[in-house]
Amino acid sequence: MSIDLSQFFEVFFEESFEGLDAMEAELLNLVPGEEDLETINTIFRAAHSIKGGSGTFGFNSVSDFTHVLETLLDQIREGKRELTAEHVNLLLKSVDCLRELLRGLQAEQEPNLDEAIALRIKFEQILGVDQGEKNKLEVTASPAQLALNTYQIDFKPYHHLFKTGNEPLYMISELAELGDLETQAFNNEIPDIADLSPDDCFLSWRFFLNTAKDESAIREIFEWVEDDADITIALCGGLFADDDDDDDDDDDDDAQITTPDVIEENPNSTSAPAVVNVAAVKPIKKGTAVKASTPAAESTSIRVGIDKVDSLINMVGELVITQAMLSQIGQQEITEATIASLQEGLAQLAHNTRDLQENVMRIRMLPISFVFSRFPRLVRDISQKLNKQVELKLLGEQTELDKTVMEKISDPMVHLVRNSLDHGLETVEQRLAAGKDPVGTVTLNAFHQGGNIVIEIMDDGQGLNTVKIKQKAVANGLVSEADELDDDEINELIFMPGFSTADEVSDISGRGVGMDVVRRNIQSLNGSVEVSSAAGVGSTFTIRLPLTLAILDGQLVRVAKHTYIIPLISIVESLQIDISKVSRVGKDLDVLRLRDEYIPILRLYSIFNHQGAIETLDKTLLVVVESDNQKIGLLVDDLLSQQQVVIKSLEANYQKVDGVSGATILGDGRVSLIVDISGLIKLSGLRKPGSQELIIESQANLEAS
């Protein structure tokens, strides 16, 4: 039987990345001189698992590198070496290096080993003294100590072993690294196929290991399963004693690892050995090194709590019962009683469907701690680089958010946190001079508000410098010196394209990728971002996002005979047009004076080329919407209901349509398009309503009328 190990690659990569996240989190908790043994053991176990798994699948670049950092961790946990700040920094860099190695292997490319080689040299320099002592001991060891011993190892896992996350194949691979290994598997406890559960382990093994290592090295391999198996280790003559002359296959270069013959209850029976075909594993592509900037592949799986699965099963059961009831009613004669029963059944069906929808959406929901967990390392590294003292506070970590939204909000949040660290927080000297605590604080807070999730990035720094912001905006031609802007309006200028107050370009800020990109990325998630600031007190960036991208709260509107959906989050207000407040700008643009603003009016029937719509403006309905900090009015024939709609991608099912972000199917079976406000603004060719030309011309027309 040939086993293709590549089928297990994705699980290995997913578990390895989780292990690296755990290592990083625990390393950030370490304080040199006050290290907790349990924390060190957790880090060691994660490294040990990655080393074993990578060795099993032939990823030697990972297993070899992990081995040297595992050696350092082993010495620290055994008290042979004291943990220092240098060790922590080096181990954190090793976590980054391992991520890049794994990403390269996951992309089936040859990873760049330069960083791994440089780090390994540093590890070997640290371990050099002890390594020399070890070599000295080996030289002075007696011949008896250097002799090879054969151990018989009986390993009988309990049936629940697989459920603990342990894999015997990894242990067999590690045993093989200690010396020559012969393996036998026993299948006498395997039940009939009808009673066979793939989640249970029914095999047991006997190993004969010829090695120079002592028993403690063997026991170390099985230390993770001591409570989940019966394990005995004893010195013996073993199988190797009878195989001295059987060396014909020693030079066999065939890429196969032979694992044990399966020994049945009948000692006279034999069976063919299982063969792991290493050549069947998908090869790494040569010649393309993976750079450090290679992005992490998006996870294609999600872990779901059993309570959510149980709830979903219950909902499906309720739905089946309701369907059976409706089916039975459909076979009865139509009377007032059956109609009443049908109405009751349909109401129950609607209730079950709504519950099922909510439970399905809960499966995609994950605590935002998955995003927050990356920031302790980020804050630590940047604060050291900027020579600032920073405390990071994380609040609302269990607030749940859709997995897709979570993956896409991570980068904007990183930029905002970097901004707080670089521009917001002062240096220690500046904070002391201002009478502040020398340690600055950055706080990440998440909470639910209505149907949205709100994420706040707060700092207790110097606040936004409104004078400097306006000067920069004037210098860049974004506003004029004569414009009278309040603090909130000035603060909003930081979201304009290309705006930056950084005096010099660094690897932290001033790259030209500014807050406009942050706002645009958040708006692509149907969200919004705003900033509030107080001089000398600090700044707060507030992000509002929908809980999921799969469902949208929308306002249905009618244009001619067609129904469109406008996202509720974009709507400012709806009103009837007062024709006396409308002015024509240019050839074909009408603007409405609404309080102290001038709102351009877009005719949806014209943009989407519909006939039969209401074309007059007086007393016609206008939906005022906002996007990219710009308001426009959409002319519609009628306002219909508000409802949640399931978003379907047009690009995936048809093609990209300008001014439309997606589609949905209404209750009557018709397809309705979802309006993309930002896309409409681009499609109409409008400039920002604050432009001087539009305001001046609007004022002149209104005054003349």
XYZ file of C-alpha atoms in Angstrom:
705
model
C 0.000 0.000 0.000
C 1.422 3.411 -0.999
C 0.624 6.411 1.230
C 0.752 9.892 -0.299
C 1.882 12.123 2.560
C 0.925 15.298 0.670
C -2.702 14.742 1.674
C -1.685 15.634 5.241
C 0.297 18.767 4.341
C -2.503 21.291 4.893
C -3.214 19.967 8.387
C 0.504 20.097 9.189
C 0.835 23.704 8.019
C -2.280 24.817 9.881
C -1.152 23.196 13.132
C 2.393 24.535 12.705
C 1.194 28.120 12.255
C -0.978 27.721 15.352
C 2.058 26.403 17.216
C 4.116 29.424 16.141
C 1.357 31.772 17.322
C 1.409 30.019 20.694
C 5.212 30.271 20.870
C 5.127 33.990 20.092
C 2.416 34.701 22.668
C 4.285 32.843 25.406
C 7.648 34.410 24.512
C 6.102 37.856 24.946
C 5.060 36.823 28.466
C 8.607 35.871 29.466
C 10.565 38.162 31.775
C 14.314 37.367 31.923
C 15.232 36.241 35.404
C 11.578 35.605 36.301
C 10.729 32.979 33.711
C 7.905 30.577 34.449
C 8.781 26.911 33.907
C 5.304 26.129 32.563
C 5.667 28.902 29.972
C 9.052 27.534 28.893
C 7.558 24.046 28.611
C 4.701 25.347 26.458
C 7.174 26.999 24.081
C 9.329 23.872 24.005
C 6.346 21.613 23.243
C 5.267 23.817 20.335
C 8.781 23.782 18.858
C 9.054 20.046 19.464
C 5.792 19.367 17.590
C 6.850 21.499 14.617
C 10.206 19.740 14.490
C 8.619 16.283 14.594
C 5.983 17.063 11.961
C 8.417 18.713 9.552
C 10.824 15.799 9.922
C 8.026 13.340 9.147
C 7.137 15.091 5.896
C 10.728 15.606 4.811
C 10.860 19.374 5.392
C 14.436 19.208 6.616
C 15.076 22.968 6.432
C 12.413 23.432 9.106
C 13.286 20.438 11.284
C 17.032 21.199 11.253
C 16.493 24.839 12.203
C 13.936 23.974 14.889
C 16.333 21.449 16.412
C 18.897 24.090 17.384
C 16.391 26.427 19.048
C 14.807 23.405 20.744
C 18.226 22.637 22.234
C 18.441 26.107 23.772
C 14.902 25.829 25.162
C 15.695 22.416 26.611
C 18.707 23.793 28.474
C 16.667 26.688 29.857
C 13.823 24.483 31.079
C 16.275 22.082 32.721
C 17.961 24.977 34.539
C 21.271 24.546 32.726
C 21.106 28.060 31.272
C 19.520 31.287 32.494
C 17.106 33.062 30.168
C 18.275 36.477 28.932
C 16.692 39.275 26.893
C 18.987 38.254 24.031
C 17.494 34.750 24.088
C 13.939 36.106 23.939
C 14.732 38.395 20.998
C 16.494 35.584 19.172
C 13.622 33.165 19.745
C 11.093 35.733 18.501
C 13.158 36.221 15.343
C 13.221 32.447 14.974
C 9.415 32.352 15.092
C 9.338 34.858 12.213
C 11.918 32.829 10.319
C 9.969 29.587 10.761
C 6.801 31.296 9.493
C 8.590 32.309 6.301
C 10.087 28.837 5.824
C 6.660 27.234 6.241
C 4.987 29.755 3.935
C 7.539 28.967 1.269
C 6.966 25.237 1.619
C 3.195 25.758 1.657
C 3.506 27.681 -1.627
C 5.550 24.752 -3.011
C 8.565 27.000 -3.470
C 12.104 26.748 -2.246
C 12.318 29.003 0.833
C 15.030 31.598 1.350
C 17.414 30.093 3.933
C 19.651 33.156 4.471
C 17.873 34.273 7.630
C 17.704 30.717 8.985
C 21.439 30.231 8.453
C 22.276 33.540 10.162
C 20.073 32.733 13.149
C 21.423 29.204 13.415
C 24.965 30.586 13.625
C 23.859 32.817 16.529
C 22.257 29.862 18.296
C 25.401 27.779 17.843
C 27.512 30.623 19.228
C 25.330 30.698 22.341
C 25.466 26.914 22.673
C 29.188 26.749 21.846
C 30.529 26.373 25.386
C 28.189 23.580 26.305
C 28.785 21.901 22.948
C 32.516 21.880 23.626
C 31.962 20.337 27.039
C 29.742 17.726 25.427
C 32.459 16.857 22.904
C 34.967 16.587 25.711
C 32.747 14.164 27.576
C 32.308 12.041 24.497
C 36.083 11.813 23.995
C 36.685 10.714 27.575
C 33.759 8.295 27.649
C 34.561 4.630 28.159
C 34.056 2.103 25.337
C 31.172 0.591 27.301
C 29.439 3.981 27.386
C 29.886 4.382 23.625
C 28.498 0.904 22.846
C 25.199 0.568 21.020
C 22.261 -0.851 22.926
C 19.059 -2.413 21.635
C 15.802 -1.473 23.340
C 12.450 -3.182 23.035
C 9.673 -0.589 23.246
C 6.039 -1.698 23.539
C 3.590 1.084 22.772
C -0.126 0.410 23.222
C -2.194 3.601 22.876
C -5.595 3.894 24.475
C -8.452 4.096 22.008
C -8.888 7.859 22.507
C -5.293 8.757 21.511
C -6.217 10.439 18.201
C -8.720 12.677 19.998
C -5.881 14.171 22.065
C -4.199 15.416 18.874
C -1.307 12.925 19.002
C -0.074 11.015 15.963
C 1.959 7.765 16.354
C 3.617 8.375 12.966
C 5.429 11.413 14.404
C 6.765 9.349 17.315
C 7.945 6.587 15.007
C 9.779 9.182 12.917
C 11.519 10.607 15.994
C 12.513 7.141 17.201
C 14.105 6.521 13.800
C 16.311 9.603 14.353
C 17.863 7.950 17.428
C 19.260 4.950 15.556
C 18.294 1.855 13.550
C 14.629 1.044 14.025
C 12.521 -2.037 13.380
C 8.774 -1.619 13.833
C 5.924 -4.080 14.215
C 2.227 -3.151 14.315
C -0.463 -5.368 15.882
C -4.031 -5.294 14.548
C -5.639 -7.966 16.722
C -7.921 -5.437 18.442
C -9.398 -3.955 15.277
C -13.193 -4.546 15.405
C -15.496 -5.518 12.556
C -16.077 -2.831 9.949
C -19.565 -2.116 11.297
C -18.098 -1.255 14.714
C -14.999 0.538 13.430
C -14.651 4.204 14.395
C -12.051 6.271 12.496
C -11.628 8.455 15.578
C -10.319 5.589 17.705
C -6.912 3.939 17.687
C -6.993 0.118 17.653
C -3.345 -0.553 16.682
C -0.411 -1.163 19.007
C 3.306 -1.292 18.224
C 6.535 -3.001 19.225
C 9.802 -1.260 18.360
C 13.375 -2.540 18.410
C 15.795 0.408 18.519
C 19.567 0.042 18.166
C 21.030 3.293 19.534
C 23.814 4.931 21.524
C 21.217 7.042 23.361
C 20.026 6.174 26.838
C 16.499 5.333 27.970
C 15.710 8.949 28.921
C 16.022 10.039 25.278
C 13.452 7.422 24.315
C 11.061 8.359 27.113
C 11.251 11.999 26.064
C 9.596 11.103 22.763
C 6.632 9.524 24.531
C 6.311 12.102 27.328
C 3.293 13.735 25.649
C 1.301 10.466 25.662
C 2.292 8.948 28.998
C -1.283 9.277 30.285
C -2.834 8.052 27.036
C -0.974 4.766 26.452
C 0.773 1.776 28.049
C 4.512 2.146 27.413
C 7.307 -0.233 28.397
C 11.014 0.166 27.535
C 13.593 -2.548 28.195
C 17.102 -3.515 27.072
C 17.230 -6.672 24.960
C 19.126 -8.526 22.266
C 16.470 -7.505 19.764
C 16.038 -8.241 16.108
C 19.352 -6.623 15.149
C 21.389 -9.440 16.685
C 20.223 -11.850 13.995
C 20.600 -9.403 11.101
C 24.347 -8.858 11.056
C 24.701 -10.511 7.685
C 21.604 -8.990 6.148
C 23.222 -5.861 4.725
C 22.197 -6.276 1.096
C 19.737 -3.387 1.254
C 21.892 -0.959 3.210
C 22.841 1.005 0.104
C 19.383 0.977 -1.425
C 18.696 4.513 -2.614
C 15.012 3.890 -3.319
C 13.067 6.722 -1.634
C 10.941 4.497 0.583
C 10.523 4.172 4.320
C 9.411 0.694 5.227
C 7.105 0.542 8.205
C 6.138 -2.606 10.017
C 4.653 -5.845 8.883
C 1.196 -6.111 10.446
C 1.206 -9.103 12.814
C -2.199 -10.679 13.269
C -3.398 -12.792 16.203
C -2.335 -15.901 14.326
C 1.486 -15.970 14.652
C 1.822 -18.039 11.476
C 0.124 -15.451 9.267
C 1.959 -12.708 7.428
C 0.924 -9.634 5.514
C 2.551 -7.211 3.141
C 4.400 -4.282 4.699
C 2.941 -0.793 4.470
C 5.155 1.484 2.420
C 5.327 5.267 2.669
C 6.328 6.452 -0.789
C 8.367 9.588 -0.285
C 8.662 10.056 -4.049
C 4.890 10.509 -4.224
C 5.079 13.657 -2.154
C 4.586 16.798 -4.251
C 8.048 18.280 -4.904
C 9.150 21.778 -3.975
C 9.561 24.092 -6.951
C 13.203 25.009 -7.375
C 14.704 28.323 -8.355
C 12.133 30.664 -6.777
C 13.114 31.853 -3.340
C 10.382 33.105 -1.079
C 11.016 36.627 0.173
C 10.300 37.734 3.688
C 7.335 39.761 2.493
C 5.451 36.713 1.266
C 1.906 37.077 2.623
C 0.381 34.330 4.693
C -2.061 32.163 2.843
C -5.631 32.649 4.013
C -6.829 29.816 6.158
C -9.289 27.601 4.337
C -10.674 25.977 7.466
C -12.287 27.056 10.690
C -12.588 25.390 14.084
C -16.121 25.262 15.399
C -17.212 24.580 18.968
C -19.301 21.444 19.411
C -22.076 23.545 20.982
C -22.519 25.428 17.705
C -22.685 22.174 15.746
C -25.222 20.700 18.180
C -27.376 23.810 17.910
C -27.246 23.605 14.121
C -28.302 19.952 14.169
C -31.231 20.841 16.429
C -32.328 23.599 14.041
C -32.200 21.213 11.082
C -34.312 18.752 13.075
C -36.923 21.450 13.717
C -36.896 22.341 10.029
C -37.490 18.708 9.035
C -40.466 18.477 11.420
C -41.978 21.670 9.991
C -41.461 20.425 6.430
C -43.224 17.157 7.290
C -46.130 19.102 8.788
C -46.487 21.284 5.684
C -46.263 18.231 3.439
C -49.094 16.593 5.361
C -51.247 19.737 5.126
C -50.646 19.834 1.378
C -52.264 16.419 1.011
C -55.451 17.459 2.823
C -58.594 18.967 1.358
C -58.548 22.761 1.318
C -60.788 24.105 4.081
C -60.635 27.049 6.449
C -59.024 24.770 9.028
C -56.274 23.618 6.628
C -55.618 27.214 5.534
C -55.221 28.220 9.174
C -52.878 25.261 9.735
C -50.941 26.210 6.598
C -50.498 29.773 7.816
C -49.337 28.497 11.177
C -46.909 26.104 9.478
C -45.510 28.869 7.260
C -44.995 31.072 10.309
C -43.157 28.199 11.982
C -41.097 27.681 8.815
C -40.124 31.367 8.802
C -39.111 31.108 12.462
C -37.052 27.954 11.839
C -35.376 29.466 8.783
C -34.432 32.592 10.711
C -32.999 30.510 13.560
C -31.110 28.324 11.104
C -29.664 31.398 9.378
C -28.485 32.836 12.690
C -26.906 29.542 13.736
C -25.135 29.109 10.399
C -23.756 32.636 10.663
C -22.523 31.873 14.197
C -20.315 29.133 12.783
C -18.322 31.758 10.858
C -18.000 33.950 13.940
C -14.663 33.966 15.767
C -13.477 36.008 18.758
C -11.534 39.083 17.693
C -8.694 37.873 19.909
C -7.433 36.138 16.743
C -6.661 39.634 15.381
C -5.635 41.207 18.689
C -3.073 38.456 19.328
C -0.682 39.844 16.720
C -0.364 43.271 18.337
C 1.656 42.496 21.509
C 4.590 41.511 19.292
C 4.059 44.496 16.978
C 3.933 46.976 19.868
C 6.984 45.409 21.507
C 9.127 45.587 18.360
C 8.121 49.119 17.324
C 8.413 50.568 20.836
C 11.959 49.202 21.072
C 12.796 50.681 17.673
C 11.355 54.090 18.658
C 12.874 53.906 22.155
C 9.454 54.437 23.735
C 7.884 52.699 26.713
C 4.449 51.373 25.796
C 1.802 49.298 27.543
C -0.776 47.554 25.355
C -4.258 46.960 26.757
C -6.669 44.576 25.028
C -10.382 44.832 25.835
C -13.331 42.884 24.469
C -11.195 40.067 23.102
C -14.132 37.638 23.096
C -16.266 39.897 20.898
C -17.147 37.781 17.857
C -16.744 38.810 14.238
C -17.189 37.067 10.902
C -13.995 35.262 9.843
C -13.900 36.991 6.436
C -14.244 40.462 7.952
C -11.614 39.583 10.540
C -9.044 38.581 7.920
C -9.530 41.830 5.991
C -9.559 44.262 8.943
C -6.184 43.124 10.241
C -4.012 45.268 7.925
C -5.917 48.552 8.500
C -5.669 47.967 12.246
C -1.908 47.402 11.981
C -1.536 50.749 10.207
C -3.599 52.562 12.855
C -1.615 51.027 15.718
C 1.654 51.946 13.994
C 0.339 55.493 13.633
C -0.466 55.669 17.355
C 2.988 54.423 18.291
C 4.870 56.694 15.882
C 2.832 59.913 15.780
C 0.618 59.645 18.864
C 2.782 58.585 21.805
C 5.587 60.817 22.994
C 9.074 59.766 24.024
C 9.814 59.125 27.692
C 11.456 62.551 28.023
C 8.513 64.343 26.410
C 5.983 62.551 28.609
C 7.921 63.357 31.795
C 8.195 66.998 30.745
C 4.412 67.075 30.234
C 3.811 65.564 33.676
C 2.660 62.202 32.256
C 3.486 58.643 33.152
C 6.656 57.727 31.210
C 4.888 54.585 29.973
C 2.408 55.389 27.205
C -0.732 53.328 26.694
C -2.302 51.980 23.519
C -5.709 50.382 24.005
C -7.602 48.132 21.595
C -11.263 47.761 22.447
C -13.990 45.811 20.620
C -17.708 45.649 21.346
C -21.036 45.106 19.630
C -23.286 48.069 18.944
C -26.573 47.361 17.218
C -25.876 45.176 14.199
C -22.253 46.285 13.958
C -18.960 45.679 15.691
C -17.035 48.717 16.892
C -13.239 48.626 17.231
C -11.443 51.455 18.983
C -7.692 52.152 18.772
C -6.888 54.610 21.567
C -3.663 56.188 22.810
C -2.895 58.624 25.619
C -0.359 60.561 23.576
C -0.109 64.142 22.394
C -3.166 64.068 20.142
C -3.356 65.246 16.530
C -1.534 68.480 15.773
C -4.295 70.445 14.019
C -1.985 73.345 13.146
C 0.544 71.076 11.481
C -2.197 69.095 9.704
C -3.734 72.207 8.171
C -0.341 73.588 7.156
C 0.471 70.337 5.415
C -2.940 70.261 3.709
C -2.481 73.835 2.480
C 1.019 73.023 1.222
C -0.367 70.028 -0.684
C -3.210 72.095 -2.171
C -5.904 70.093 -0.409
C -7.441 73.188 1.221
C -6.779 76.917 1.051
C -5.434 79.122 3.795
C -8.723 81.033 3.810
C -10.849 77.972 4.597
C -12.302 78.092 8.086
C -12.232 74.575 9.468
C -12.989 73.364 12.964
C -10.820 70.751 14.701
C -12.989 67.829 13.574
C -12.820 68.935 9.936
C -9.053 69.365 10.186
C -8.685 65.914 11.708
C -10.660 64.453 8.787
C -7.964 65.780 6.422
C -5.614 62.966 7.477
C -7.808 60.573 5.481
C -7.183 62.427 2.207
C -4.991 60.678 -0.429
C -1.248 61.042 0.020
C -1.538 63.001 3.257
C 1.204 62.471 5.853
C 2.665 64.636 8.603
C 5.808 62.522 8.914
C 8.894 64.737 8.677
C 10.946 61.931 7.198
C 10.282 58.573 5.627
C 10.872 55.593 7.911
C 9.947 51.936 7.956
C 7.120 52.818 10.369
C 5.386 55.812 8.757
C 5.694 58.349 5.972
C 5.720 55.771 3.156
C 2.933 57.489 1.212
C 0.521 54.670 2.069
C -1.582 56.743 4.387
C -4.913 56.946 6.117
C -6.767 57.204 2.799
C -5.841 53.585 2.118
C -7.000 52.622 5.600
C -10.375 54.313 5.079
C -10.775 52.842 1.595
C -10.049 49.313 2.836
C -12.522 49.692 5.693
C -15.196 51.097 3.378
C -14.708 48.106 1.076
C -16.040 46.087 4.030
C -19.119 48.355 4.190
C -17.584 49.952 7.272
C -16.503 53.406 8.378
C -13.642 54.976 10.336
C -13.479 58.275 12.164
C -11.051 59.997 14.499
C -11.404 62.142 17.607
C -8.507 63.851 19.338
C -7.651 66.213 22.184
C -4.322 68.003 22.437
C -2.142 66.511 25.143
C -4.748 63.850 25.987
C -4.625 61.427 23.052
C -6.499 60.176 20.008
C -9.162 57.585 19.297
C -9.781 55.934 15.935
C -13.196 54.291 15.775
C -13.938 51.584 13.194
C -17.512 50.411 12.605
C -18.032 47.213 10.663
C -20.911 44.883 9.811
C -20.733 41.597 11.692
C -20.657 39.690 8.411
C -20.133 40.325 4.702
C -22.617 37.627 3.747
C -25.731 39.523 4.903
C -26.548 43.199 4.400
C -29.114 45.479 6.038
C -30.599 47.319 3.077
C -33.220 49.830 2.036
C -35.222 48.698 -0.997
C -36.016 51.500 -3.461
C -37.941 51.535 -6.741
C -36.563 53.126 -9.906
C -39.005 52.793 -12.837
C -40.004 49.117 -12.706
C -36.764 47.999 -11.046
C -35.892 47.437 -7.387
C -32.481 48.401 -6.033
C -30.965 47.976 -2.583
C -29.056 50.754 -0.840
C -26.917 49.678 2.176
C -28.471 51.161 5.318
C -25.032 51.993 6.703
C -24.531 54.454 3.799
C -27.854 56.280 4.185
C -27.804 59.646 5.976
C -31.460 60.584 5.481
C -34.364 60.462 3.022
C -36.468 63.497 2.062
C -38.772 65.088 -0.488
C -37.016 67.604 -2.709
C -37.912 71.296 -2.312
C -37.397 72.584 -5.857
C -36.694 76.085 -4.557
C -33.455 74.802 -3.009
C -32.215 73.126 -6.190
C -29.697 74.789 -8.481
C -28.147 73.714 -11.775
C -24.347 73.519 -11.875
C -22.689 73.255 -15.246
C -24.651 71.572 -18.021
C -26.396 68.700 -16.318
C -25.654 68.579 -12.587
C -28.314 69.616 -10.064
C -27.390 70.338 -6.461
C -29.669 70.596 -3.438
C -28.961 73.041 -0.659
C -29.506 71.016 2.494
C -28.880 73.127 5.563
C -25.296 74.375 4.988
C -24.273 71.715 2.465
C -24.649 71.314 -1.278
C -25.689 67.805 -2.245
C -25.169 66.693 -5.877
C -28.240 64.853 -7.217
C -27.678 61.648 -9.159
C -30.534 60.270 -11.254
C -30.386 56.483 -10.941
C -32.716 56.014 -13.923
C -30.196 57.859 -16.098
C -27.113 56.054 -14.747
C -28.715 52.626 -15.223
C -30.577 53.602 -18.425
C -34.165 52.907 -17.285
C -37.289 54.218 -19.011
C -40.511 55.265 -17.311
C -39.042 56.711 -14.105
C -40.092 59.987 -12.476
C -37.848 62.672 -13.954
C -39.168 65.831 -12.293
C -37.426 66.920 -9.101
C -40.195 68.753 -7.215
C -41.594 66.605 -4.382
C -39.602 63.627 -5.664
C -37.866 61.342 -3.153
C -34.140 61.772 -2.560
C -31.997 59.349 -0.568
C -28.934 61.144 0.816
C -25.985 58.774 1.150
C -22.350 59.172 2.161
C -19.150 57.488 1.033
C -15.493 58.529 1.084
C -16.556 61.438 3.333
C -18.716 62.757 0.480
C -22.500 63.091 0.368
C -24.669 62.644 -2.717
C -28.410 62.376 -3.286
C -29.950 59.454 -5.196
C -33.204 60.224 -6.997
C -35.700 57.352 -6.594
C -39.373 56.795 -7.411
C -40.363 55.174 -4.137
C -39.042 53.882 -0.821
C -39.965 50.264 -0.164
C -39.192 48.094 2.851
C -36.009 47.617 4.836
C -34.714 44.068 5.142
C -31.696 41.867 5.483
C -30.504 40.454 2.187
C -28.040 37.683 1.350
C -25.270 39.067 -0.844
C -24.349 37.221 -4.032
C -21.218 38.151 -5.972
C -21.799 39.451 -9.486
C -18.161 38.949 -10.449
C -18.291 35.265 -9.508
C -21.609 34.621 -11.267
C -21.577 37.130 -14.126
C -19.068 39.982 -14.411
C -18.120 43.225 -12.664
C -20.717 45.981 -13.102
C -19.747 49.582 -12.322
C -21.875 51.138 -9.611
C -23.077 47.745 -8.342
C -21.428 45.841 -5.473
C -23.495 42.647 -5.680
C -26.964 41.202 -6.031
C -29.586 39.350 -4.049
C -32.763 37.376 -4.660
C -35.935 38.892 -3.260
C -38.840 36.988 -1.746
C -40.745 37.010 -5.049
C -37.792 35.402 -6.858
C -36.623 38.551 -8.652
C -32.958 39.563 -8.702
C -32.206 42.957 -7.150
C -28.900 44.796 -7.510
C -27.071 46.287 -4.518
C -25.897 49.843 -5.158
C -22.193 50.619 -4.654
C -22.155 54.246 -3.459
C -18.417 54.776 -3.959
C -18.689 53.241 -7.426
C -21.576 55.573 -8.341
C -19.511 58.605 -7.362
C -16.676 57.470 -9.630
C -19.086 56.511 -12.387
C -20.745 59.945 -12.384
C -17.395 61.761 -12.527
C -18.219 63.888 -9.481
C -15.482 65.669 -7.609
C -15.585 66.232 -3.869
C -18.485 68.534 -2.965
C -16.108 70.752 -1.012
C -14.330 71.878 -4.185
C -14.388 75.653 -4.531
C -15.776 75.645 -8.069
C -18.912 73.722 -7.092
C -19.601 75.801 -3.970
C -19.067 79.148 -5.673
C -21.234 78.255 -8.675
C -23.989 76.832 -6.447
C -24.047 79.931 -4.271
C -24.153 82.221 -7.300
C -27.066 80.312 -8.850
C -29.066 80.263 -5.618
C -28.498 83.964 -4.979
C -29.495 84.819 -8.555
C -32.736 82.809 -8.264
